[in-house]
Coordinates of C-alpha atoms and ligand atoms in Angstrom, one line a residue:
X505 CA -8.4 -27.6 10.0
X506 CA -8.8 -29.5 7.1
X507 CA -5.7 -30.7 4.6
X508 CA -5.3 -28.4 1.2
X509 CA -6.6 -30.4 -1.5
X510 CA -5.9 -29.6 -5.5
X511 CA -7.7 -26.7 -6.6
X512 CA -7.7 -27.6 -10.1
X513 CA -11.7 -29.2 -11.4
X514 CA -10.9 -33.0 -11.8
X515 CA -12.3 -32.7 -15.3
X516 CA -9.4 -30.0 -16.3
X517 CA -6.7 -31.9 -17.8
X518 CA -4.0 -28.9 -18.8
X519 CA -3.6 -28.5 -22.0
X520 CA -0.5 -27.0 -23.4
X521 CA -0.4 -23.8 -25.7
X522 CA 3.4 -22.9 -26.4
X523 CA 3.3 -19.6 -28.4
X524 CA 6.9 -19.4 -29.8
X525 CA 9.0 -16.4 -29.5
X526 CA 8.1 -15.1 -33.1
X527 CA 4.4 -15.2 -32.2
X528 CA 4.7 -13.1 -29.1
X529 CA 5.8 -9.7 -28.2
X530 CA 7.8 -10.1 -25.1
X531 CA 11.0 -9.2 -25.7
X532 CA 14.2 -9.8 -23.5
X533 CA 14.8 -6.1 -24.1
X534 CA 12.3 -5.4 -21.8
X535 CA 12.6 -7.9 -19.2
X536 CA 15.0 -6.6 -16.0
X537 CA 18.8 -7.5 -16.9
X538 CA 19.3 -8.7 -13.1
X539 CA 16.1 -11.0 -14.3
X540 CA 17.9 -12.0 -16.9
X541 CA 20.7 -12.9 -14.9
X542 CA 18.8 -15.2 -12.3
X543 CA 16.7 -17.1 -15.0
X544 CA 19.9 -17.6 -17.1
X545 CA 22.1 -18.9 -14.2
X546 CA 18.6 -21.5 -13.4
X547 CA 19.2 -22.8 -16.8
X548 CA 22.4 -22.8 -16.9
X549 CA 22.8 -25.3 -14.0
X550 CA 20.0 -28.0 -15.6
X551 CA 16.5 -26.5 -14.2
X552 CA 13.6 -25.3 -16.2
X553 CA 13.9 -21.5 -15.1
X554 CA 10.4 -19.5 -16.5
X555 CA 9.5 -15.1 -16.3
X556 CA 5.2 -15.9 -14.5
X557 CA 3.1 -13.5 -13.0
X558 CA 2.6 -9.9 -14.0
X559 CA 5.6 -9.7 -15.1
X560 CA 4.6 -11.6 -18.4
X561 CA 1.3 -10.0 -18.5
X562 CA 2.7 -6.6 -18.5
X563 CA 5.2 -6.8 -21.2
X564 CA 2.1 -9.0 -23.2
X565 CA 0.0 -5.1 -22.9
X566 CA 3.2 -3.4 -23.8
X567 CA 3.8 -1.8 -20.0
X568 CA 6.0 -2.0 -17.7
X569 CA 6.3 -4.5 -15.1
X570 CA 6.2 -3.6 -11.5
X571 CA 9.0 -6.5 -10.4
X572 CA 10.2 -10.2 -12.0
X573 CA 8.5 -12.8 -10.7
X574 CA 10.5 -16.5 -11.9
X575 CA 9.5 -19.7 -11.0
X576 CA 11.6 -22.8 -11.8
X577 CA 11.5 -26.7 -10.8
X578 CA 15.0 -26.1 -8.6
X579 CA 14.1 -26.2 -4.5
X580 CA 14.5 -23.2 -2.9
X581 CA 17.6 -24.4 -1.1
X582 CA 18.5 -25.2 -4.5
X583 CA 18.2 -21.7 -5.4
X584 CA 19.7 -20.7 -2.5
X585 CA 23.0 -22.1 -3.4
X586 CA 23.2 -21.0 -7.0
X587 CA 22.9 -17.1 -5.7
X588 CA 25.5 -15.6 -3.0
X589 CA 23.1 -12.5 -2.9
X590 CA 20.2 -14.7 -2.5
X591 CA 17.6 -15.4 0.9
X592 CA 15.4 -17.6 2.0
X593 CA 11.9 -15.9 3.1
X594 CA 8.4 -16.8 4.2
X595 CA 6.5 -19.3 6.1
X596 CA 3.0 -19.5 4.2
X597 CA 5.0 -19.9 0.8
X598 CA 9.0 -20.5 0.9
X599 CA 11.1 -18.1 -1.9
X600 CA 14.1 -17.3 -2.7
X601 CA 14.6 -13.3 -3.1
X602 CA 18.0 -12.4 -5.2
X603 CA 18.9 -8.9 -4.4
X604 CA 20.7 -6.5 -6.6
X605 CA 21.0 -3.6 -4.8
X606 CA 17.2 -2.2 -4.5
X607 CA 16.2 -4.9 -6.7
X608 CA 14.8 -7.8 -5.4
X609 CA 13.9 -10.6 -7.9
X610 CA 11.7 -13.5 -6.8
X611 CA 12.2 -17.1 -7.5
X612 CA 9.7 -19.8 -6.6
X613 CA 9.6 -23.3 -6.8
X614 CA 6.8 -24.6 -8.9
X615 CA 4.0 -26.1 -6.4
X616 CA 2.0 -28.8 -6.5
X617 CA -0.3 -31.1 -5.6
X618 CA -0.9 -31.5 -1.8
X619 CA -1.6 -35.2 -0.5
X620 CA -5.3 -35.3 1.8
X621 CA -3.1 -36.8 4.2
X622 CA -4.7 -35.0 7.5
X623 CA -1.1 -35.4 8.7
X624 CA 0.7 -33.3 6.1
X625 CA 2.5 -30.6 7.8
X626 CA 3.3 -29.0 4.0
X627 CA -0.6 -27.6 3.7
X628 CA -3.1 -26.6 5.9
X629 CA -6.6 -24.7 5.5
X630 CA -8.9 -23.0 7.9
X631 CA -11.5 -23.8 8.9
X632 CA -13.3 -21.1 6.0
X633 CA -11.4 -23.2 3.5
X634 CA -8.5 -20.7 3.8
X635 CA -4.9 -21.8 3.2
X636 CA -2.7 -21.5 6.2
X637 CA 0.7 -23.1 4.8
X638 CA 1.5 -24.7 1.2
X639 CA 4.9 -25.6 1.2
X640 CA 4.5 -29.1 -1.4
X641 CA 7.3 -28.6 -4.6
X642 CA 5.9 -29.9 -8.3
X643 CA 6.3 -29.5 -12.0
X644 CA 5.0 -26.3 -13.9
X645 CA 1.6 -28.3 -14.9
X646 CA 0.6 -28.2 -11.6
X647 CA 1.9 -24.9 -10.2
X648 CA -0.4 -23.5 -13.0
X649 CA -3.5 -24.1 -11.0
X650 CA -1.7 -22.4 -7.8
X651 CA -2.3 -19.5 -9.1
X652 CA -5.1 -16.7 -9.4
X653 CA -6.0 -15.3 -12.8
X654 CA -5.6 -16.7 -16.3
X655 CA -3.6 -13.6 -17.1
X656 CA -1.1 -13.7 -14.3
X657 CA -0.7 -17.8 -15.2
X658 CA 2.0 -17.4 -18.5
X659 CA 5.4 -18.5 -18.4
X660 CA 8.0 -17.2 -20.5
X661 CA 11.0 -19.8 -20.9
X662 CA 14.2 -18.8 -21.2
X663 CA 15.3 -22.0 -23.0
X664 CA 13.7 -20.8 -26.0
X665 CA 11.9 -17.9 -25.3
X666 CA 8.0 -19.3 -26.0
X667 CA 5.1 -18.7 -23.7
X668 CA 3.7 -21.2 -22.1
X669 CA -0.4 -21.1 -21.6
X670 CA -2.2 -23.7 -19.9
X671 CA -5.6 -22.0 -18.9
X672 CA -6.1 -19.3 -21.9
X673 CA -4.2 -17.0 -20.4
X674 CA -3.3 -15.1 -23.9
X675 CA -6.9 -15.2 -24.4
X676 CA -8.3 -13.7 -21.7
X677 CA -5.3 -10.7 -22.1
X678 CA -6.4 -10.1 -25.2
X679 CA -10.4 -9.7 -24.1
X680 CA -9.1 -7.6 -21.3
X681 CA -10.9 -10.5 -19.0
X682 CA -10.0 -11.4 -15.4
X683 CA -11.3 -14.8 -14.7
X684 CA -10.0 -17.4 -11.9
X685 CA -8.5 -20.3 -12.7
X686 CA -10.7 -23.3 -11.5
X687 CA -13.9 -23.4 -8.8
X688 CA -14.4 -19.5 -8.2
X689 CA -15.5 -20.1 -4.1
X690 CA -13.1 -22.2 -4.2
X691 CA -10.0 -20.1 -5.1
X692 CA -11.7 -16.8 -3.1
X693 CA -12.5 -19.1 0.1
X694 CA -8.8 -20.5 0.0
X695 CA -7.5 -17.4 -0.5
X696 CA -9.5 -13.8 0.2
X697 CA -7.2 -11.5 -0.9
X698 CA -7.7 -12.5 -4.5
X699 CA -10.7 -10.4 -4.2
X700 CA -8.6 -7.5 -3.7
X701 CA -6.6 -8.8 -6.1
X702 CA -9.3 -9.1 -8.6
X703 CA -10.6 -5.1 -7.8
X704 CA -6.7 -3.9 -8.3
X705 CA -5.9 -5.6 -11.3
X706 CA -9.1 -4.2 -12.8
X707 CA -8.8 -0.7 -11.9
X708 CA -4.7 -0.8 -13.0
X709 CA -5.4 -3.0 -16.5
X710 CA -8.7 -1.5 -17.5
X711 CA -9.8 -5.1 -17.2
X712 CA -13.2 -6.5 -17.1
X713 CA -13.5 -8.8 -13.7
X714 CA -15.2 -12.4 -15.0
X715 CA -19.0 -12.0 -13.6
X716 CA -18.6 -15.0 -11.8
X717 CA -16.1 -13.7 -9.8
X718 CA -18.0 -10.0 -9.3
X719 CA -21.3 -11.3 -8.2
X720 CA -19.9 -13.9 -5.3
X721 CA -18.2 -10.8 -4.1
X722 CA -20.5 -9.2 -2.0
X723 CA -20.9 -12.6 -0.1
X724 CA -17.1 -13.7 0.6
X725 CA -16.6 -10.4 1.5
X726 CA -16.9 -10.9 4.9
X727 CA -14.0 -13.4 4.8
X728 CA -11.5 -10.7 4.3
X729 CA -11.9 -10.3 8.4
X730 CA -9.5 -13.4 8.4
X731 CA -6.8 -12.4 6.4
X732 CA -3.8 -11.2 8.8
X733 CA -4.1 -7.5 9.4
X734 CA -0.6 -6.6 7.8
X735 CA -1.2 -8.4 4.8
X736 CA -4.1 -6.4 4.0
X737 CA -1.9 -3.2 4.9
X738 CA 0.4 -4.4 1.6
X739 CA -2.4 -4.9 -0.5
X740 CA -4.2 -1.3 1.3
X741 CA -1.1 0.4 -0.2
X742 CA -0.7 -1.4 -3.7
X743 CA -4.4 -1.1 -4.0
X744 CA -3.8 2.7 -3.7
X745 CA -0.7 3.7 -4.8
X746 CA -0.7 2.0 -7.4
X747 CA -2.1 4.6 -9.5
X748 CA -5.6 3.6 -9.9
X749 CA -6.8 4.8 -6.2
X750 CA -10.1 5.8 -7.3
X751 CA -11.2 3.5 -9.7
X752 CA -10.5 0.6 -6.8
X753 CA -12.0 3.1 -4.2
X754 CA -15.2 2.5 -6.6
X755 CA -14.7 -1.2 -7.7
X756 CA -14.5 -1.6 -3.6
X757 CA -17.0 0.2 -2.7
X758 CA -19.6 -1.5 -4.9
X759 CA -18.0 -5.0 -3.8
X760 CA -19.0 -4.8 0.1
X761 CA -15.1 -5.0 0.2
X762 CA -14.1 -1.4 1.5
X763 CA -16.8 -2.1 4.4
X764 CA -14.7 -4.5 5.5
X765 CA -11.4 -2.9 5.5
X766 CA -12.4 0.4 7.0
X767 CA -15.4 -0.5 8.5
X768 CA -16.0 3.0 10.6
X769 CA -15.1 4.6 7.8
X770 CA -17.5 3.4 5.6
X771 CA -20.3 3.9 8.3
X772 CA -19.3 7.5 8.0
X773 CA -19.6 7.8 4.5
X774 CA -23.2 5.9 4.5
X775 CA -24.0 8.2 7.2
X776 CA -23.1 11.9 5.2
X777 CA -25.7 13.7 4.8
X778 CA -24.0 17.0 3.4
X779 CA -21.6 15.0 1.2
X780 CA -18.5 16.9 2.3
X781 CA -16.6 13.4 3.9
X782 CA -17.4 11.7 0.2
X783 CA -16.4 14.7 -1.7
X784 CA -13.1 15.2 0.6
X785 CA -12.0 11.2 0.2
X786 CA -12.6 11.6 -3.6
X787 CA -10.8 14.5 -4.1
X788 CA -8.3 12.9 -1.9
X789 CA -8.1 9.7 -4.5
X790 CA -8.1 12.5 -7.7
X791 CA -5.1 13.9 -5.9
X792 CA -3.3 10.5 -5.3
X793 CA -3.4 9.4 -8.5
X794 CA -2.7 12.5 -10.4
X795 CA 0.3 12.8 -8.0
X796 CA 1.2 9.2 -8.5
X797 CA 0.8 10.3 -12.9
X798 CA 3.1 12.7 -12.5
X799 CA 5.9 11.0 -10.8
X800 CA 5.2 13.0 -7.0
X801 CA 5.9 10.9 -4.0
X802 CA 3.0 9.3 -1.9
X803 CA 2.4 8.0 1.5
X804 CA 0.1 5.7 2.7
X805 CA 0.0 8.0 6.0
X806 CA -2.4 10.4 3.8
X807 CA -5.1 8.9 2.1
X808 CA -5.2 6.5 5.9
X809 CA -5.1 10.1 7.6
X810 CA -7.9 11.2 4.8
X811 CA -10.4 8.0 5.7
X812 CA -10.2 7.9 9.4
X813 CA -10.5 11.7 9.3
X814 CA -14.7 11.8 9.7
X815 CA -14.5 8.9 12.6
X816 CA -11.9 10.9 14.4
X817 CA -13.1 13.8 14.2
X818 CA -16.5 13.0 15.6
X819 CA -14.3 11.6 18.0
X820 CA -12.6 14.2 18.8
X821 CA -16.1 16.4 19.8
X822 CA -16.9 13.9 22.1
X823 CA -14.1 13.8 23.6
X824 CA -13.4 17.8 23.6
X825 CA -16.8 18.4 25.1
X826 CA -16.7 15.4 27.9
X827 CA -13.0 15.5 28.9
X828 CA -11.7 19.7 28.0
X829 CA -9.1 18.9 25.8
X830 CA -7.9 21.4 23.4
X831 CA -9.0 20.8 19.5
X832 CA -5.7 19.5 18.9
X833 CA -5.2 17.2 21.8
X834 CA -9.3 15.8 21.1
X835 CA -8.1 15.5 17.5
X836 CA -4.6 13.8 18.4
X837 CA -6.5 11.1 21.3
X838 CA -9.2 10.7 19.0
X839 CA -6.9 9.7 16.2
X840 CA -5.1 7.3 18.6
X841 CA -8.0 5.7 19.5
X842 CA -9.9 5.7 15.9
X843 CA -6.3 3.9 14.6
X844 CA -6.3 1.1 17.0
X845 CA -10.1 0.0 15.9
X846 CA -9.2 0.6 11.9
X847 CA -5.5 -1.6 13.1
X848 CA -8.0 -4.8 14.1
X849 CA -8.8 -5.0 10.6
X850 CA -5.5 -3.5 8.7
X851 CA -2.1 -3.2 10.6
X852 CA -1.1 0.5 10.1
X853 CA 2.4 0.7 11.4
X854 CA 3.7 3.7 13.8
X855 CA 6.0 4.9 11.0
X856 CA 2.4 5.6 9.4
X857 CA 0.1 5.7 12.3
X858 CA 2.5 8.5 14.0
X859 CA 2.7 11.6 11.4
X860 CA -0.8 10.5 11.1
X861 CA -2.0 12.0 14.0
X862 CA 0.4 14.8 14.0
X863 CA -1.4 15.9 10.6
X864 CA -4.7 15.9 12.4
X865 CA -3.0 17.8 15.6
X866 CA -2.2 20.6 12.8
X867 CA -5.7 21.7 11.7
X868 CA -6.3 23.9 14.3
X869 CA -3.7 25.7 13.5
X870 CA -4.4 26.7 10.3
X871 CA -7.5 29.6 11.8
X872 CA -4.2 31.1 13.3
X873 CA -3.0 33.6 10.8
X874 CA -0.6 36.0 12.6
X875 CA 2.4 36.1 15.3
X876 CA 5.5 34.2 15.2
X877 CA 3.9 31.1 15.7
X878 CA 1.8 31.3 12.9
X879 CA 5.0 32.2 11.1
X880 CA 6.9 29.8 12.8
X881 CA 4.3 26.7 11.3
X882 CA 5.6 27.6 8.1
X883 CA 8.7 25.4 9.2
X884 CA 7.0 22.6 11.1
X885 CA 8.4 19.1 9.6
X886 CA 4.4 17.9 9.0
X887 CA 3.8 21.4 7.3
X888 CA 3.2 20.3 4.1
X889 CA 1.5 17.0 4.4
X890 CA -1.0 19.1 7.0
X891 CA -1.7 22.3 4.8
X892 CA -2.1 19.8 1.9
X893 CA -4.9 17.8 4.1
X894 CA -6.6 21.2 4.9
X895 CA -6.4 22.3 1.1
X896 CA -8.2 19.6 0.5
X897 CA -10.9 19.8 3.2
X898 CA -11.2 23.6 2.0
X899 CA -12.0 21.9 -1.6
X900 CA -14.7 19.1 0.0
X901 CA -16.5 22.3 1.5
X902 CA -15.8 21.0 4.8
X903 CA -17.2 23.6 7.3
X904 CA -14.6 23.7 9.6
X905 CA -12.0 24.2 6.9
X906 CA -12.1 28.1 4.9
X907 CA -10.8 28.5 1.6
X908 CA -10.3 32.1 2.5
X909 CA -7.4 30.3 5.2
X910 CA -6.0 27.7 2.3
X911 CA -5.9 31.1 0.3
X912 CA -3.7 32.9 2.8
X913 CA -1.5 29.7 4.0
X914 CA -1.3 28.8 -0.3
X915 CA -0.2 32.4 -0.8
X916 CA 2.3 33.0 1.9
X917 CA 4.2 30.0 1.3
X918 CA 5.8 31.9 -1.6
X919 CA 5.5 35.6 -0.7
X920 CA 8.9 37.3 -0.3
X921 CA 9.7 37.0 3.1
X922 CA 9.4 40.7 3.9
X923 CA 5.6 40.6 2.7
X924 CA 5.4 37.4 4.6
X925 CA 6.2 39.4 7.8
X926 CA 4.0 41.9 6.9
X927 CA 1.2 39.0 6.2
X928 CA 1.9 37.8 9.7
X929 CA 2.2 41.0 11.5
X930 CA 5.7 40.2 12.1
X931 CA 7.8 43.2 10.7
X932 CA 11.5 43.8 11.1
X933 CA 12.7 43.5 14.5
X934 CA 9.6 43.4 16.5
X935 CA 8.5 40.2 18.2
X936 CA 5.5 38.7 19.6
X937 CA 5.0 39.7 23.6
X938 CA 4.9 36.0 24.0
X939 CA 8.2 35.4 21.7
X940 CA 10.1 38.2 24.1
X941 CA 8.9 36.7 27.4
X942 CA 10.3 33.5 26.2
X943 CA 13.3 34.7 24.9
X944 CA 14.3 36.1 29.1
X945 CA 12.8 32.8 30.2
X946 CA 15.8 31.6 32.1
X947 CA 16.5 27.8 30.9
X948 CA 16.7 24.7 33.5
X949 CA 19.8 23.1 32.9
X950 CA 19.5 19.5 32.0
X951 CA 20.3 17.1 34.5
X952 CA 23.2 16.1 32.8
X953 CA 25.7 17.9 30.3
X954 CA 25.0 15.7 27.6
X955 CA 25.7 18.6 24.8
X956 CA 27.4 21.6 24.3
X957 CA 24.6 23.6 23.4
X958 CA 24.0 24.1 27.6
X959 CA 27.0 26.0 27.3
X960 CA 26.3 28.7 24.2
X961 CA 25.3 31.8 25.2
X962 CA 21.6 32.7 26.6
X963 CA 19.4 33.6 23.6
X964 CA 21.4 32.2 20.8
X965 CA 19.6 29.2 20.5
X966 CA 16.4 30.9 22.1
X967 CA 13.8 28.4 22.3
X968 CA 15.7 25.9 20.9
X969 CA 15.1 23.3 23.9
X970 CA 11.4 23.5 23.4
X971 CA 9.7 20.4 23.1
X972 CA 8.1 20.4 19.5
Ligands
LIG2260 P1 2.2 -6.9 -9.8 O1 3.5 -7.2 -9.5 O2 1.5 -5.9 -11.1 O3 1.3 -6.2 -8.7 P2 1.8 -9.5 -10.1 O4 0.3 -10.6 -10.6 O5 2.9 -10.0 -10.4 O6 1.3 -7.9 -10.3 P3 2.5 -10.5 -7.3 O7 1.9 -10.1 -6.3 O8 3.4 -10.0 -7.9 O9 1.5 -10.1 -8.5 O10 2.6 -12.2 -8.3 C1 3.2 -13.0 -8.8 C2 2.0 -13.9 -9.6 O11 2.5 -15.0 -8.4 C3 1.0 -13.8 -9.7 O12 0.9 -13.5 -11.1 C4 0.4 -14.7 -9.6 O13 0.7 -15.4 -10.9 C5 0.8 -15.6 -8.3 N1 0.1 -15.2 -7.5 C6 0.4 -14.0 -6.1 N2 -0.3 -13.9 -5.4 C7 -1.4 -14.2 -5.5 C8 -2.8 -15.1 -4.9 N3 -3.1 -14.7 -3.7 N4 -3.2 -16.6 -5.2 C9 -2.7 -17.5 -6.7 N5 -2.0 -16.8 -6.8 C10 -1.0 -15.7 -6.1
LIG2261 MG1 4.5 -9.3 -9.8

């Protein structure tokens, strides 16, 4: 472990450019009223208060910020004392979150220069130079060197609405350039996630990554493997659910970062001789961007499912052959193993991995287009996701997903009920023999009478106790 040293090159003295309100385009009407409340309250209490980071950058670009972050010289405890609705969070960086309903305003105390004292517990680096802890407070002219890109290091001062620029951020925003502050390699070693952030901002904002950063990324990419998997999950979501998934993916692949984040997927993309897996991944990324552009919901489980599909499918084929599992069972078991391997890099919460497995296990069910069981598939809670997934597979030319089958399932969803019953071969009053047998089978009583359901007349709720 090494003590954290100041990142700014010692020769660089901060030279401050203050841009007065009439000379910039950041207007209070575009700032969240809650962020303004926090800024004013801090200011009135005698503290410095600045809107910082992505919000200032986005407002200068005429875009709507995703969130509003504030920097202040108030200590986290002072901030906590000023706001009833605040909470202190973070071990690595101690911050106050001020909550207004669903909106959270993040208030960070200026970070300062750490001492070179090995016993200093406030700041710590690991053997690769990665920051493990950074809790030294300071002044704004120290805080600025802790930020990642010049475009993210602008401070909007609530005292007079001016913008403070220590690092040429305004110039770089105009030039649409992402430049790291300080020594490139050192800053990327301190926090390898900055490589992902560079790619995300470049893709989202259409900026160019400074060649000094882009050129060194392939060499430093393996450092991402040391970043906690939970943090990489958060970054994965931001990269792929920010509206520029395809551009992010392309840049991640070119820089060698994708192979560190998704080793199994990258290996399959490399050995994808007929190109269908790449077409599938590309189609899913395009689809994700389109959904976000049109305000539709997206879930991380879908793209994770797409990335892990080929590794899982190949493993499923082996499991089916060796253990005699059904296609659905094999896919589900293979997905569990693939997810387990993947979580060594990116932690996948169970609330996403569980539906992903279900979505996989439902894929073979599309082939069956007749009878009650096929008809009831439409009512399955994962039908929609499984169908979207199958559709993309068919589009990409996956040999196990036929276009004719995809068209059938597209058609039946919008048909009038009677026509739909004809399509499935389940006309009114007729039941499949399997259905009839099931109805007649006497149900066993559950061990204890937890609900009134088992008192219902036999047949009324037929099938409702069947495990899903
Ligand atoms: P967006 O919110 O649009 O994703 P952002 O730039 O606001 O982009 P945040 O993650 O909200 O990004 O962080 C706010 C600010 O904190 C950044 O603009 C940057 O100044 C600083 N920051 C965030 N993460 C890092 C990091 N890993 N290293 C250095 N500075 C960072
Ligand atoms: Mg932000």
